[in-house]
Tab-separated table of C-alpha atoms in Angstrom:
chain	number	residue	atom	x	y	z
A	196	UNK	CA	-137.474	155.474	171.965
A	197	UNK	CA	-136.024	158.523	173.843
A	198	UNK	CA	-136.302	160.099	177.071
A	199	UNK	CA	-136.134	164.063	178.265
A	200	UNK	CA	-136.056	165.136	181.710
A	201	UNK	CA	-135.969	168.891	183.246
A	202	UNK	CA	-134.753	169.624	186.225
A	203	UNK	CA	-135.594	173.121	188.111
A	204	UNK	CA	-133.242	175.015	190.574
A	205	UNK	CA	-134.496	177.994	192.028
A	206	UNK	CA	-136.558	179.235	189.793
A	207	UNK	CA	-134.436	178.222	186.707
A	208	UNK	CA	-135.447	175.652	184.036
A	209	UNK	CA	-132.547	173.181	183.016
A	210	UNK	CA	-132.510	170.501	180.065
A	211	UNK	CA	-130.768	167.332	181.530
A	212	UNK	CA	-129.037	165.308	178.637
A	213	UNK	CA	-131.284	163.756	176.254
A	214	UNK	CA	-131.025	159.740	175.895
A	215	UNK	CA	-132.447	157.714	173.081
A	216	UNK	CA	-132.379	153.855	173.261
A	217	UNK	CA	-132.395	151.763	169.722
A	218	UNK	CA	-133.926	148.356	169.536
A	219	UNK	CA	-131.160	145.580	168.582
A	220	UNK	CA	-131.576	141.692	168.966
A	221	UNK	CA	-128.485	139.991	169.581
A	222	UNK	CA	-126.639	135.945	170.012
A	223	UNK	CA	-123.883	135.421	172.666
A	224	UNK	CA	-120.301	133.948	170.910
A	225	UNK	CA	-117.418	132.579	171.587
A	226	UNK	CA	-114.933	134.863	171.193
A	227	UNK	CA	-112.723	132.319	169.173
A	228	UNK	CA	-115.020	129.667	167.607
A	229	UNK	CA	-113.003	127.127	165.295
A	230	UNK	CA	-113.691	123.356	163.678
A	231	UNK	CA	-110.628	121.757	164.189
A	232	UNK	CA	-109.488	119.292	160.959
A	233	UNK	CA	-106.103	117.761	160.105
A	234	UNK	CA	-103.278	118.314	157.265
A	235	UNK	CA	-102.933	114.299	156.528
A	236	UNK	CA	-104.785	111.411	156.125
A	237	UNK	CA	-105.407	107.983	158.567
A	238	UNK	CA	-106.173	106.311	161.450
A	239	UNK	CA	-107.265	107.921	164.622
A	240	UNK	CA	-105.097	106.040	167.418
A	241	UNK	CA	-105.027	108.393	169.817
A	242	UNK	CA	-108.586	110.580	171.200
A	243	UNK	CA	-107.259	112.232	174.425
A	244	UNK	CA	-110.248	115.051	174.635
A	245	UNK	CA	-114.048	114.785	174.833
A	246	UNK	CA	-116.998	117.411	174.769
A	247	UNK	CA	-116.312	119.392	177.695
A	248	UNK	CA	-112.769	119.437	177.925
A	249	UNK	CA	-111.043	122.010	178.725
A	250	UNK	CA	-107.598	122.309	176.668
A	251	UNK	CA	-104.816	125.245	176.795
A	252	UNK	CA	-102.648	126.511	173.499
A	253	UNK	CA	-100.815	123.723	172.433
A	254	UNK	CA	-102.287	120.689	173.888
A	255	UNK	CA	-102.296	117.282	171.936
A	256	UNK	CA	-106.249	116.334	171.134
A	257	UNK	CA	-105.651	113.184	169.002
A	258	UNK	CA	-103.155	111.544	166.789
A	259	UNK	CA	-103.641	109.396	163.997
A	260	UNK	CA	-101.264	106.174	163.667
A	261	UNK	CA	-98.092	107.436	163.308
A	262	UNK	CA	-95.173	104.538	163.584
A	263	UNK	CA	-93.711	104.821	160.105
A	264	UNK	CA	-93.785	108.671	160.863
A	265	UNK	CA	-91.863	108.546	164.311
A	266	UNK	CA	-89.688	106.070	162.594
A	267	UNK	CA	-88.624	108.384	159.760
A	268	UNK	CA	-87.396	111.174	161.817
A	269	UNK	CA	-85.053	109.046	163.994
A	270	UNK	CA	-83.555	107.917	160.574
A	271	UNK	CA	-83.501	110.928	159.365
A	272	UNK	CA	-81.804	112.330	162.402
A	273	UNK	CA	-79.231	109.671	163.061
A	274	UNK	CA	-77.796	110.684	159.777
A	275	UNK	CA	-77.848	113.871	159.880
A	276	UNK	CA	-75.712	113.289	163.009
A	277	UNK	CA	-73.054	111.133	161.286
A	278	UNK	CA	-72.823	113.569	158.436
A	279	UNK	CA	-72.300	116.397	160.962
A	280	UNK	CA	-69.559	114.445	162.174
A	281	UNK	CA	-68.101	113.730	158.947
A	282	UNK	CA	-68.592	117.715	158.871
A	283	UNK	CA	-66.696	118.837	161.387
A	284	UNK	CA	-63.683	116.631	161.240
A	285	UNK	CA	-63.682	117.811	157.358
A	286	UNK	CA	-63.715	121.351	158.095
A	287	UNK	CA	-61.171	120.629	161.038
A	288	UNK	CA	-58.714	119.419	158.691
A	289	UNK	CA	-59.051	121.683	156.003
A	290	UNK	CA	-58.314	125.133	158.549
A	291	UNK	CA	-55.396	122.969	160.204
A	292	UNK	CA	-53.422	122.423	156.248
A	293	UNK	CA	-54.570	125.966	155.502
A	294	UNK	CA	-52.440	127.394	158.258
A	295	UNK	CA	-49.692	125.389	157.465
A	296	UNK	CA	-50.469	125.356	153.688
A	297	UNK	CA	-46.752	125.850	152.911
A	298	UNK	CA	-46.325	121.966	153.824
A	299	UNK	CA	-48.520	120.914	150.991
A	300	UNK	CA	-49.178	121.596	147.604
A	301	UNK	CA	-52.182	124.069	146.118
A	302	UNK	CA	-53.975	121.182	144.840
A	303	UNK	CA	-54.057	119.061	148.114
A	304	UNK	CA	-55.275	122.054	149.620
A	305	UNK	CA	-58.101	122.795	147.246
A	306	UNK	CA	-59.402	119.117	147.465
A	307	UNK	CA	-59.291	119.395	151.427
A	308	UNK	CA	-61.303	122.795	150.730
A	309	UNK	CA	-63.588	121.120	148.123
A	310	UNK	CA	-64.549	118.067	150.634
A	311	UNK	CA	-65.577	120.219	153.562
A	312	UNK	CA	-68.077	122.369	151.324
A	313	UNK	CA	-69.163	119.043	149.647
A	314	UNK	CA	-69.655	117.948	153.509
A	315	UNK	CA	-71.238	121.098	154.679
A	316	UNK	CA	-73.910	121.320	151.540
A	317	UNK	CA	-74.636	117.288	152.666
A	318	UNK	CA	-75.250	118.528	156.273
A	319	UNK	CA	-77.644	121.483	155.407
A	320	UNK	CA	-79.547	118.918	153.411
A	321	UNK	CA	-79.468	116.184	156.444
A	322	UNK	CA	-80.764	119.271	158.440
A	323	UNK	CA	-84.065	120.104	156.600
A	324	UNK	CA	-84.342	116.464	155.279
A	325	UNK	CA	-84.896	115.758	159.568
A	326	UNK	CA	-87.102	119.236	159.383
A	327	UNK	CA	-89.442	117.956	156.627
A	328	UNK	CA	-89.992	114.356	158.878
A	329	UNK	CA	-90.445	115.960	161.359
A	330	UNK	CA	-93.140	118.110	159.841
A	331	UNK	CA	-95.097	114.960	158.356
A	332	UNK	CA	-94.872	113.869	161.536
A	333	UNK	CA	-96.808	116.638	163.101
A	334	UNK	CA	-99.563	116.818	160.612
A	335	UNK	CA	-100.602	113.667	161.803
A	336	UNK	CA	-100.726	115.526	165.517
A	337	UNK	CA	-104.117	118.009	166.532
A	338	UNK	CA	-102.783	120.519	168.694
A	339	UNK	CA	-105.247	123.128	170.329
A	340	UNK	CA	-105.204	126.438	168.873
A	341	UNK	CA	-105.771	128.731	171.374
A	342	UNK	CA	-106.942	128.257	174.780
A	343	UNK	CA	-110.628	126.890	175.366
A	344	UNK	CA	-113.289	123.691	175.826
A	345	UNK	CA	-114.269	121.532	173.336
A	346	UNK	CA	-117.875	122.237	172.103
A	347	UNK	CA	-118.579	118.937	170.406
A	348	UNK	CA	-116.604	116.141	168.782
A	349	UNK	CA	-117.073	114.834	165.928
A	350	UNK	CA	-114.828	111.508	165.730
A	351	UNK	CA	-114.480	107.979	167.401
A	352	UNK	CA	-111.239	106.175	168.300
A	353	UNK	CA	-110.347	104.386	165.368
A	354	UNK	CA	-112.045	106.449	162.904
A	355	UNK	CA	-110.410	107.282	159.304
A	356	UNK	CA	-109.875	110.806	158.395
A	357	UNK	CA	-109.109	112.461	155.516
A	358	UNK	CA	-106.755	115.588	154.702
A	359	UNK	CA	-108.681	119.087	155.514
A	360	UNK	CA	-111.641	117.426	155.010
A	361	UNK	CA	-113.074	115.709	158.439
A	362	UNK	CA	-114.529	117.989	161.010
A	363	UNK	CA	-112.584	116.564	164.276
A	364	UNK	CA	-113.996	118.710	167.476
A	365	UNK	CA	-115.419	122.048	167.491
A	366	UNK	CA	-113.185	124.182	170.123
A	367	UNK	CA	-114.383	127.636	171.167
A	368	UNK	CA	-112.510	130.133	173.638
A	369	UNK	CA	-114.258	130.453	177.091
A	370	UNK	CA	-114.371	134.326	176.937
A	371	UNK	CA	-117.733	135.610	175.358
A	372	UNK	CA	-119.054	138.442	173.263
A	373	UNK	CA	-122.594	139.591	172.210
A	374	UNK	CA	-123.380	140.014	168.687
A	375	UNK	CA	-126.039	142.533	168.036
A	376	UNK	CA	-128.104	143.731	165.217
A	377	UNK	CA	-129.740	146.695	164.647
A	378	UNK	CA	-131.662	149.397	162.197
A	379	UNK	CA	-128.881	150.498	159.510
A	380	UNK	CA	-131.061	153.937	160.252
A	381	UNK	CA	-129.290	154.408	163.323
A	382	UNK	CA	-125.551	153.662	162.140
A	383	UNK	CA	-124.665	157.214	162.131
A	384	UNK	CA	-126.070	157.609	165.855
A	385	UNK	CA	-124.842	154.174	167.200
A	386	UNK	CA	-120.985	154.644	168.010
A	387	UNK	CA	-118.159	152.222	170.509
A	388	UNK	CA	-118.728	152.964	174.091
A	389	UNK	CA	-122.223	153.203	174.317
A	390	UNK	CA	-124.044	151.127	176.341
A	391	UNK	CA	-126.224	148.267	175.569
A	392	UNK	CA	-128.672	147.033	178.104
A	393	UNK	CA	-131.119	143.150	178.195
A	394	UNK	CA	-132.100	141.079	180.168
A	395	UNK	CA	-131.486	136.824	180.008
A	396	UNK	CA	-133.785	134.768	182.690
A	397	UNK	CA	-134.810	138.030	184.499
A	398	UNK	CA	-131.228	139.439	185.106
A	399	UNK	CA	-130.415	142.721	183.830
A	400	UNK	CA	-127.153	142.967	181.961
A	401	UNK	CA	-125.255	146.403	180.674
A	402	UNK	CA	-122.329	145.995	178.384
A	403	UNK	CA	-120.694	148.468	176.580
A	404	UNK	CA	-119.837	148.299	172.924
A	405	UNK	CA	-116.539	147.687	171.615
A	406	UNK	CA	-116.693	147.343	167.709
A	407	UNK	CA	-119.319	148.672	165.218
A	408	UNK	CA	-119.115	146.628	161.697
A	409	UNK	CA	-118.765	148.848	158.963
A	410	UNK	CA	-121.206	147.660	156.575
A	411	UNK	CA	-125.100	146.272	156.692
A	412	UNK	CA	-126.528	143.425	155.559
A	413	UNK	CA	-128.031	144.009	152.256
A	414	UNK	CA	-131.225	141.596	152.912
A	415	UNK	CA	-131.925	142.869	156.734
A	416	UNK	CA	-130.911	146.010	156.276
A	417	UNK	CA	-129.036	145.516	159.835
A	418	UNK	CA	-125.435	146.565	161.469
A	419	UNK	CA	-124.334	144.470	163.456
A	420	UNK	CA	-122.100	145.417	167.064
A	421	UNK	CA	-120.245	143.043	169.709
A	422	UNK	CA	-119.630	143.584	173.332
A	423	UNK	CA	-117.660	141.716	175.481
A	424	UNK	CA	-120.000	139.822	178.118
A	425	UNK	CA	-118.932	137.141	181.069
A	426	UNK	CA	-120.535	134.093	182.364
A	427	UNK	CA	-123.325	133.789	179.399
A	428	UNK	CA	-123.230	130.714	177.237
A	429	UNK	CA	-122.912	131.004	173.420
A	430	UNK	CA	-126.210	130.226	172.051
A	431	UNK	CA	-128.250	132.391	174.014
A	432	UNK	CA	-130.266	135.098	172.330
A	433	UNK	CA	-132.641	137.629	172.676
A	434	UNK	CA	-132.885	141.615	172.676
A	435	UNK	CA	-131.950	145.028	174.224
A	436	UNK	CA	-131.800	148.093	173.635
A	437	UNK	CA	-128.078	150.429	172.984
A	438	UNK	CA	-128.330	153.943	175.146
A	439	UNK	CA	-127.089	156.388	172.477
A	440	UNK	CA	-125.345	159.279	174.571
């Protein structure tokens, strides 16, 4: 579909700027659409979301039964702190003899040396055994992602859930975008910035397109397009037409 219009100014004839519109269907999106699953296995103890939720980067959705977990990391970090201890007072004692290291033999002074590196390989190993806990311990933790609402959930209080395999919630961003598809004929001619025009329940829309995908679909012979769009809910479809300048 095009358009041509002339415009006349005493007595001269002028072209104004041809514009043809191409037929594309389209779906709204989430922006960031993601099924949410866990890194470990159990019992869900904690659900602290539901469908509708709104949650922000970060925040806890559930936990699965995590006791023996918690407990590990306190061990874990209680000695680490004693062997930090042991540490410092070792590494203390070995740079006060080596000032004075004319009071005591070459050998007393090597062991001194030898205990504080034995003591200081022990710590680094306290450190990322209390590191590794604590990492157990957060794969039993769902965090949010990225900021959004949860779209559905998929899990009940008390549920058991298995390693990258259970489907928890369904979170998806709360900024939109329009997916649209169109005739690969009109790749070449379709370019970022034009506009793209449709209407949803009688209310006209514009948007202007912000990525082209670089390939078709080899079975539709479409090319797809987004545009960012507010205030439409992901789900909705139906069709337009892009204003190629």
């Amino acid at each position: 579909m095009s358009c041509c219009l002339w415009a006349s100014d005493a007595g001269k004839t002028e072209k104004v700027e041809k514009v043809e519109k191409v037929y594309a269907i389209f779906n709204v999106q989430a922006v960031q659409d993601a099924k949410l699953s866990l890194d470990s296995s159990g019992i869900i103890a904690n659900l602290l979301v539901d469908v509708g939720s709104e949650v922000h980067k970060g925040d806890v959705l559930l936990s699965l039964a995590n006791k023996d977990r918690e407990a590990n990391v306190k061990i874990q970090e209680a000695q680490s702190k004693a062997i930090e201890q042991q540490y410092i007072f070792a590494k203390k004692q070995y740079e006060r003899y080596k000032r004075t290291k004319s009071a005591i033999d070459r050998n007393t002074l090597d062991k001194y040396y030898s205990d504080f590196k034995n003591l200081e390989s022990s710590f680094l190993q306290s450190k990322f055994n209390v590191d590794y806990q604590q990492e157990l311990l957060n794969k039993t933790i769902l965090r949010a992602p990225f900021d959004g609402v949860i779209a559905s959930r998929e899990v009940q209080l008390g549920d058991g859930v298995g390693a990258n395999n259970t489907v928890l919630f369904r979170l998806i961003s709360k900024e939109t975008k329009i997916v649209l598809e169109f005739d690969v004929k009109y790749v070449s001619k379709v370019k970022v910035g034009d506009e793209f025009e449709f209407n949803i329940e009688n209310q006209p829309h514009v948007v202007e397109l912000n990525k082209i995908y670089p390939v078709a679909d080899e079975k539709t012979r479409k090319v797809k397009a987004e545009a960012i769009v507010e205030g439409l809910t992901p789900g909705t479809f139906g069709d337009g037409y892009i204003r190629i300048k």
